[in-house]
Amino acid sequence: IMAMATSRVRRRRYYASLVISTLLLAYAPVSDAFTAPLGKTRSIRTSMIDAKKDSPEDAISDFCQGTNEFWKSLIIEPVRNYVEIQPAESSVTATSDAFTKLTAPPERPGIPRPVWLTILGSVPTGLVWYGYYKFSVEEELYQYEMEETGKVSGAGGYGTLFPFVFAILIGFPMTLLHIPGGELLIQAAGAWILLGQVNLYKRVNELCMEDDDVKAELGLTDPPLFEWWAVLPPPLDVVVGLRQVHFLSEFWRVKRGYPSETDVIAEELFPFISMKERFTLKQFFRRPKYWFWFTKEWSDFDIPFLQD
């Protein structure tokens, strides 16, 4: 009994120290915490004072940059070299084939990856390639934001994907071996990737509304995504996920000046993916014309609780 009580106390102390460390990092400029040389003598108190002087955007940018650099430092050099961001059309042009697009490193501006291409890479590989897609789009957005504004609002490919990967690789064996903290790591991994997805939807909305020329080219008047749909259960979270893939791909296509091409899956088979309007859940459920190619001609359902 004494051993069990001691174990509980140690566990509580561990979780408490973890929370305190997280709070300290949240207030200190994280880029300094991850990248400063060992001889640098900057106190936590000074870091906290400086952080308070910065705007929230600066603090978020510092955190995201520090997170990206830290996780990048843990990846072996051959992998880092292969996925290093490249100038536009270093690998992918408007006429590149599907294999080239699937295996290309990230570029700036980003590579247009339509829904049909994303499904082609994801389904046969059991979503393994989707992990590479996630890394690539996050890294492209990260580099684009840095180039445009000098600040970032996301943790990049390294900072978004690899905390999730490492937490799963460590947490899952810990749960099998009944080591305390394994389930916490897995839950933290899920929370991290979910928050990253919500943030990605927010940033895609901002890109699509970036200027009038972009909005006109995309045919949009309002942001296309509801970010909070990311927390909905399947398959509703997939609805907004596919729309994100489509509109981010279209944004990069516009930025590169490529001609528009028909995405059969997004525009013909599943019309909701490419709908220009940002529909609500009630609208989605009562309008079957959004759903499939064979329901395009169906009339709206006249159900009272689905009305706006």
mmCIF file of C-alpha atoms in Angstrom, residues 5-255:
data_model
loop_
_atom_site.group_PDB
_atom_site.id
_atom_site.type_symbol
_atom_site.label_atom_id
_atom_site.label_comp_id
_atom_site.label_asym_id
_atom_site.label_seq_id
_atom_site.Cartn_x
_atom_site.Cartn_y
_atom_site.Cartn_z
ATOM 1 C CA ALA A 5 0.860 5.651 -2.388
ATOM 2 C CA THR A 6 4.462 6.652 -3.086
ATOM 3 C CA SER A 7 3.941 5.903 -6.771
ATOM 4 C CA ARG A 8 0.839 8.130 -6.849
ATOM 5 C CA VAL A 9 2.693 10.979 -5.160
ATOM 6 C CA ARG A 10 5.559 10.725 -7.643
ATOM 7 C CA ARG A 11 3.119 10.690 -10.531
ATOM 8 C CA ARG A 12 1.347 13.790 -9.230
ATOM 9 C CA ARG A 13 4.682 15.556 -8.799
ATOM 10 C CA TYR A 14 5.625 14.612 -12.357
ATOM 11 C CA TYR A 15 2.370 15.972 -13.778
ATOM 12 C CA ALA A 16 2.674 19.129 -11.678
ATOM 13 C CA SER A 17 6.217 19.743 -12.912
ATOM 14 C CA LEU A 18 5.054 19.138 -16.472
ATOM 15 C CA VAL A 19 2.294 21.749 -16.128
ATOM 16 C CA ILE A 20 4.637 24.293 -14.509
ATOM 17 C CA SER A 21 7.245 23.777 -17.233
ATOM 18 C CA THR A 22 4.620 24.262 -19.914
ATOM 19 C CA LEU A 23 3.423 27.497 -18.326
ATOM 20 C CA LEU A 24 6.981 28.830 -18.080
ATOM 21 C CA LEU A 25 7.601 28.034 -21.728
ATOM 22 C CA ALA A 26 4.345 29.718 -22.683
ATOM 23 C CA TYR A 27 5.543 32.979 -21.116
ATOM 24 C CA ALA A 28 9.174 32.788 -22.192
ATOM 25 C CA PRO A 29 10.240 33.393 -25.830
ATOM 26 C CA VAL A 30 10.366 29.771 -26.937
ATOM 27 C CA SER A 31 12.769 30.355 -29.819
ATOM 28 C CA ASP A 32 15.388 31.426 -27.263
ATOM 29 C CA ALA A 33 14.625 28.429 -25.077
ATOM 30 C CA PHE A 34 15.276 26.016 -27.936
ATOM 31 C CA THR A 35 18.054 27.752 -29.843
ATOM 32 C CA ALA A 36 20.116 29.884 -27.429
ATOM 33 C CA PRO A 37 23.733 28.797 -26.861
ATOM 34 C CA LEU A 38 24.571 27.191 -23.534
ATOM 35 C CA GLY A 39 26.582 30.187 -22.382
ATOM 36 C CA LYS A 40 23.712 32.605 -22.851
ATOM 37 C CA THR A 41 22.654 33.933 -19.433
ATOM 38 C CA ARG A 42 19.087 35.127 -19.849
ATOM 39 C CA SER A 43 16.900 34.645 -16.809
ATOM 40 C CA ILE A 44 13.372 33.355 -16.910
ATOM 41 C CA ARG A 45 12.240 36.562 -15.206
ATOM 42 C CA THR A 46 13.784 38.678 -18.012
ATOM 43 C CA SER A 47 12.266 36.399 -20.658
ATOM 44 C CA MET A 48 8.830 36.760 -19.074
ATOM 45 C CA ILE A 49 9.132 40.557 -18.961
ATOM 46 C CA ASP A 50 10.209 40.704 -22.611
ATOM 47 C CA ALA A 51 7.404 38.356 -23.632
ATOM 48 C CA LYS A 52 4.843 40.661 -21.995
ATOM 49 C CA LYS A 53 6.162 43.552 -24.093
ATOM 50 C CA ASP A 54 5.550 41.625 -27.295
ATOM 51 C CA SER A 55 2.197 41.489 -29.030
ATOM 52 C CA PRO A 56 0.234 38.213 -28.924
ATOM 53 C CA GLU A 57 1.167 37.679 -32.586
ATOM 54 C CA ASP A 58 4.858 37.995 -31.728
ATOM 55 C CA ALA A 59 4.538 35.552 -28.841
ATOM 56 C CA ILE A 60 2.705 33.020 -31.025
ATOM 57 C CA SER A 61 5.267 33.431 -33.786
ATOM 58 C CA ASP A 62 8.158 32.928 -31.332
ATOM 59 C CA PHE A 63 6.515 29.792 -29.961
ATOM 60 C CA CYS A 64 5.851 28.353 -33.433
ATOM 61 C CA GLN A 65 9.353 29.098 -34.705
ATOM 62 C CA GLY A 66 10.975 27.634 -31.615
ATOM 63 C CA THR A 67 8.809 24.524 -31.803
ATOM 64 C CA ASN A 68 9.611 24.006 -35.482
ATOM 65 C CA GLU A 69 13.362 24.453 -34.972
ATOM 66 C CA PHE A 70 13.460 22.155 -31.950
ATOM 67 C CA TRP A 71 11.740 19.242 -33.680
ATOM 68 C CA LYS A 72 13.709 19.829 -36.859
ATOM 69 C CA SER A 73 16.913 19.361 -34.858
ATOM 70 C CA LEU A 74 15.778 15.831 -33.898
ATOM 71 C CA ILE A 75 15.377 14.634 -37.501
ATOM 72 C CA ILE A 76 18.305 12.938 -39.248
ATOM 73 C CA GLU A 77 20.092 15.007 -41.878
ATOM 74 C CA PRO A 78 19.251 12.893 -44.983
ATOM 75 C CA VAL A 79 15.530 13.314 -44.262
ATOM 76 C CA ARG A 80 15.911 17.048 -43.601
ATOM 77 C CA ASN A 81 17.820 17.456 -46.864
ATOM 78 C CA TYR A 82 15.168 15.602 -48.874
ATOM 79 C CA VAL A 83 12.235 17.622 -47.526
ATOM 80 C CA GLU A 84 14.024 20.981 -47.523
ATOM 81 C CA ILE A 85 11.768 23.709 -48.915
ATOM 82 C CA GLN A 86 12.518 24.485 -52.566
ATOM 83 C CA PRO A 87 11.703 27.417 -54.860
ATOM 84 C CA ALA A 88 8.548 27.044 -56.957
ATOM 85 C CA GLU A 89 8.819 24.651 -59.910
ATOM 86 C CA SER A 90 12.059 23.086 -58.685
ATOM 87 C CA SER A 91 10.271 19.743 -58.968
ATOM 88 C CA VAL A 92 6.617 20.435 -59.829
ATOM 89 C CA THR A 93 5.305 22.424 -62.777
ATOM 90 C CA ALA A 94 1.831 22.831 -64.244
ATOM 91 C CA THR A 95 2.388 19.746 -66.423
ATOM 92 C CA SER A 96 4.014 17.431 -63.844
ATOM 93 C CA ASP A 97 2.620 13.912 -63.485
ATOM 94 C CA ALA A 98 0.977 12.552 -60.346
ATOM 95 C CA PHE A 99 4.028 10.606 -59.136
ATOM 96 C CA THR A 100 6.217 13.689 -59.298
ATOM 97 C CA LYS A 101 3.681 15.671 -57.267
ATOM 98 C CA LEU A 102 3.321 12.889 -54.689
ATOM 99 C CA THR A 103 7.058 12.565 -54.077
ATOM 100 C CA ALA A 104 8.190 16.192 -54.468
ATOM 101 C CA PRO A 105 9.622 18.097 -51.496
ATOM 102 C CA PRO A 106 7.688 21.166 -50.324
ATOM 103 C CA GLU A 107 7.987 24.282 -52.475
ATOM 104 C CA ARG A 108 7.372 28.009 -52.036
ATOM 105 C CA PRO A 109 4.694 28.977 -53.110
ATOM 106 C CA GLY A 110 3.150 25.630 -52.261
ATOM 107 C CA ILE A 111 2.370 22.784 -54.627
ATOM 108 C CA PRO A 112 -1.285 22.466 -55.710
ATOM 109 C CA ARG A 113 -2.422 19.033 -54.486
ATOM 110 C CA PRO A 114 -6.063 18.532 -55.508
ATOM 111 C CA VAL A 115 -8.383 16.139 -53.719
ATOM 112 C CA TRP A 116 -8.037 13.377 -56.300
ATOM 113 C CA LEU A 117 -4.239 13.429 -55.890
ATOM 114 C CA THR A 118 -4.459 13.437 -52.084
ATOM 115 C CA ILE A 119 -6.773 10.430 -52.118
ATOM 116 C CA LEU A 120 -4.540 8.676 -54.660
ATOM 117 C CA GLY A 121 -1.586 9.007 -52.319
ATOM 118 C CA SER A 122 -3.418 8.372 -49.046
ATOM 119 C CA VAL A 123 -5.699 5.376 -49.635
ATOM 120 C CA PRO A 124 -3.199 2.863 -51.116
ATOM 121 C CA THR A 125 -0.618 3.719 -48.424
ATOM 122 C CA GLY A 126 -3.026 3.456 -45.503
ATOM 123 C CA LEU A 127 -2.791 7.215 -44.869
ATOM 124 C CA VAL A 128 1.011 7.087 -44.584
ATOM 125 C CA TRP A 129 1.352 9.498 -47.501
ATOM 126 C CA TYR A 130 -1.202 11.760 -45.838
ATOM 127 C CA GLY A 131 1.362 12.249 -43.090
ATOM 128 C CA TYR A 132 3.769 13.536 -45.739
ATOM 129 C CA TYR A 133 0.995 15.746 -47.134
ATOM 130 C CA LYS A 134 0.399 17.173 -43.664
ATOM 131 C CA PHE A 135 4.098 17.878 -43.216
ATOM 132 C CA SER A 136 4.407 19.468 -46.659
ATOM 133 C CA VAL A 137 1.411 21.816 -46.472
ATOM 134 C CA GLU A 138 2.334 22.971 -42.965
ATOM 135 C CA GLU A 139 5.938 23.636 -44.012
ATOM 136 C CA GLU A 140 4.831 25.473 -47.157
ATOM 137 C CA LEU A 141 2.455 27.692 -45.175
ATOM 138 C CA TYR A 142 5.151 28.304 -42.565
ATOM 139 C CA GLN A 143 7.679 29.437 -45.183
ATOM 140 C CA TYR A 144 5.063 31.480 -47.046
ATOM 141 C CA GLU A 145 4.087 33.351 -43.880
ATOM 142 C CA MET A 146 7.733 33.995 -43.009
ATOM 143 C CA GLU A 147 8.376 35.400 -46.479
ATOM 144 C CA GLU A 148 5.238 37.551 -46.528
ATOM 145 C CA THR A 149 5.141 38.919 -42.969
ATOM 146 C CA GLY A 150 8.216 37.743 -41.082
ATOM 147 C CA LYS A 151 5.890 36.019 -38.581
ATOM 148 C CA VAL A 152 4.165 32.644 -38.475
ATOM 149 C CA SER A 153 0.928 31.369 -36.976
ATOM 150 C CA GLY A 154 1.667 27.651 -37.308
ATOM 151 C CA ALA A 155 4.492 25.381 -36.168
ATOM 152 C CA GLY A 156 5.509 24.257 -39.658
ATOM 153 C CA GLY A 157 5.904 20.714 -40.874
ATOM 154 C CA TYR A 158 8.376 19.659 -38.195
ATOM 155 C CA GLY A 159 6.607 21.321 -35.283
ATOM 156 C CA THR A 160 3.157 20.073 -36.290
ATOM 157 C CA LEU A 161 3.791 16.464 -37.338
ATOM 158 C CA PHE A 162 6.710 15.214 -35.274
ATOM 159 C CA PRO A 163 5.405 15.961 -31.754
ATOM 160 C CA PHE A 164 2.450 13.780 -32.724
ATOM 161 C CA VAL A 165 4.646 11.040 -34.225
ATOM 162 C CA PHE A 166 7.097 10.917 -31.309
ATOM 163 C CA ALA A 167 4.320 10.954 -28.718
ATOM 164 C CA ILE A 168 2.582 8.019 -30.417
ATOM 165 C CA LEU A 169 5.835 6.058 -30.866
ATOM 166 C CA ILE A 170 6.696 6.504 -27.186
ATOM 167 C CA GLY A 171 3.233 6.511 -25.648
ATOM 168 C CA PHE A 172 1.841 3.397 -27.339
ATOM 169 C CA PRO A 173 4.557 0.994 -26.078
ATOM 170 C CA MET A 174 4.258 2.611 -22.632
ATOM 171 C CA THR A 175 0.552 1.776 -22.507
ATOM 172 C CA LEU A 176 1.248 -1.824 -23.570
ATOM 173 C CA LEU A 177 3.823 -2.152 -20.791
ATOM 174 C CA HIS A 178 1.522 -0.389 -18.291
ATOM 175 C CA ILE A 179 4.040 2.403 -17.694
ATOM 176 C CA PRO A 180 2.399 5.511 -16.194
ATOM 177 C CA GLY A 181 2.141 8.447 -18.586
ATOM 178 C CA GLY A 182 1.637 6.437 -21.776
ATOM 179 C CA GLU A 183 -2.048 7.242 -22.108
ATOM 180 C CA LEU A 184 -1.342 10.877 -21.309
ATOM 181 C CA LEU A 185 1.187 11.055 -24.154
ATOM 182 C CA ILE A 186 -1.266 9.546 -26.621
ATOM 183 C CA GLN A 187 -4.021 11.934 -25.527
ATOM 184 C CA ALA A 188 -1.627 14.865 -25.801
ATOM 185 C CA ALA A 189 -0.661 13.730 -29.302
ATOM 186 C CA GLY A 190 -4.296 13.659 -30.361
ATOM 187 C CA ALA A 191 -4.958 17.079 -28.849
ATOM 188 C CA TRP A 192 -1.870 18.562 -30.533
ATOM 189 C CA ILE A 193 -2.729 17.329 -34.017
ATOM 190 C CA LEU A 194 -6.382 18.360 -33.595
ATOM 191 C CA LEU A 195 -5.433 21.881 -32.536
ATOM 192 C CA GLY A 196 -3.067 22.031 -35.496
ATOM 193 C CA GLN A 197 -5.888 21.029 -37.814
ATOM 194 C CA VAL A 198 -8.199 23.726 -36.449
ATOM 195 C CA ASN A 199 -5.410 26.258 -36.912
ATOM 196 C CA LEU A 200 -4.815 25.031 -40.459
ATOM 197 C CA TYR A 201 -8.461 25.638 -41.363
ATOM 198 C CA LYS A 202 -8.224 29.132 -39.887
ATOM 199 C CA ARG A 203 -5.126 29.909 -41.961
ATOM 200 C CA VAL A 204 -6.662 28.533 -45.166
ATOM 201 C CA ASN A 205 -9.649 30.828 -44.608
ATOM 202 C CA GLU A 206 -7.292 33.771 -44.215
ATOM 203 C CA LEU A 207 -5.392 32.877 -47.368
ATOM 204 C CA CYS A 208 -8.573 32.608 -49.415
ATOM 205 C CA MET A 209 -9.580 36.068 -48.209
ATOM 206 C CA GLU A 210 -6.058 37.461 -48.667
ATOM 207 C CA ASP A 211 -6.980 39.966 -51.364
ATOM 208 C CA ASP A 212 -9.736 40.718 -53.855
ATOM 209 C CA ASP A 213 -7.894 39.122 -56.767
ATOM 210 C CA VAL A 214 -7.564 35.819 -54.939
ATOM 211 C CA LYS A 215 -11.228 35.880 -53.876
ATOM 212 C CA ALA A 216 -12.346 36.637 -57.419
ATOM 213 C CA GLU A 217 -10.216 33.861 -58.887
ATOM 214 C CA LEU A 218 -11.533 31.370 -56.348
ATOM 215 C CA GLY A 219 -15.116 32.602 -56.735
ATOM 216 C CA LEU A 220 -15.504 33.236 -53.000
ATOM 217 C CA THR A 221 -17.235 35.985 -51.071
ATOM 218 C CA ASP A 222 -16.755 34.482 -47.596
ATOM 219 C CA PRO A 223 -14.212 32.137 -45.983
ATOM 220 C CA PRO A 224 -15.011 28.591 -47.159
ATOM 221 C CA LEU A 225 -14.456 26.648 -43.904
ATOM 222 C CA PHE A 226 -15.910 26.430 -40.419
ATOM 223 C CA GLU A 227 -12.781 25.730 -38.352
ATOM 224 C CA TRP A 228 -14.656 24.119 -35.463
ATOM 225 C CA TRP A 229 -15.920 21.344 -37.721
ATOM 226 C CA ALA A 230 -12.527 19.706 -37.094
ATOM 227 C CA VAL A 231 -13.806 18.539 -33.682
ATOM 228 C CA LEU A 232 -16.951 16.908 -35.101
ATOM 229 C CA PRO A 233 -17.129 13.094 -35.222
ATOM 230 C CA PRO A 234 -16.530 11.231 -38.497
ATOM 231 C CA PRO A 235 -17.595 11.561 -41.233
ATOM 232 C CA LEU A 236 -18.399 15.248 -40.650
ATOM 233 C CA ASP A 237 -14.792 16.093 -39.834
ATOM 234 C CA VAL A 238 -13.860 14.556 -43.181
ATOM 235 C CA VAL A 239 -16.241 16.972 -44.936
ATOM 236 C CA VAL A 240 -14.312 20.036 -43.786
ATOM 237 C CA GLY A 241 -10.981 18.229 -44.208
ATOM 238 C CA LEU A 242 -11.644 17.548 -47.889
ATOM 239 C CA ARG A 243 -12.771 21.141 -48.386
ATOM 240 C CA GLN A 244 -9.510 22.344 -46.838
ATOM 241 C CA VAL A 245 -7.530 20.173 -49.261
ATOM 242 C CA HIS A 246 -9.476 21.571 -52.208
ATOM 243 C CA PHE A 247 -9.312 25.258 -51.355
ATOM 244 C CA LEU A 248 -5.668 25.195 -50.280
ATOM 245 C CA SER A 249 -4.797 23.493 -53.560
ATOM 246 C CA GLU A 250 -6.780 26.109 -55.465
ATOM 247 C CA PHE A 251 -5.049 28.915 -53.572
ATOM 248 C CA TRP A 252 -1.601 27.635 -54.543
ATOM 249 C CA ARG A 253 -2.779 27.159 -58.123
ATOM 250 C CA VAL A 254 -3.814 30.811 -58.271
ATOM 251 C CA LYS A 255 -0.554 31.927 -56.684
#
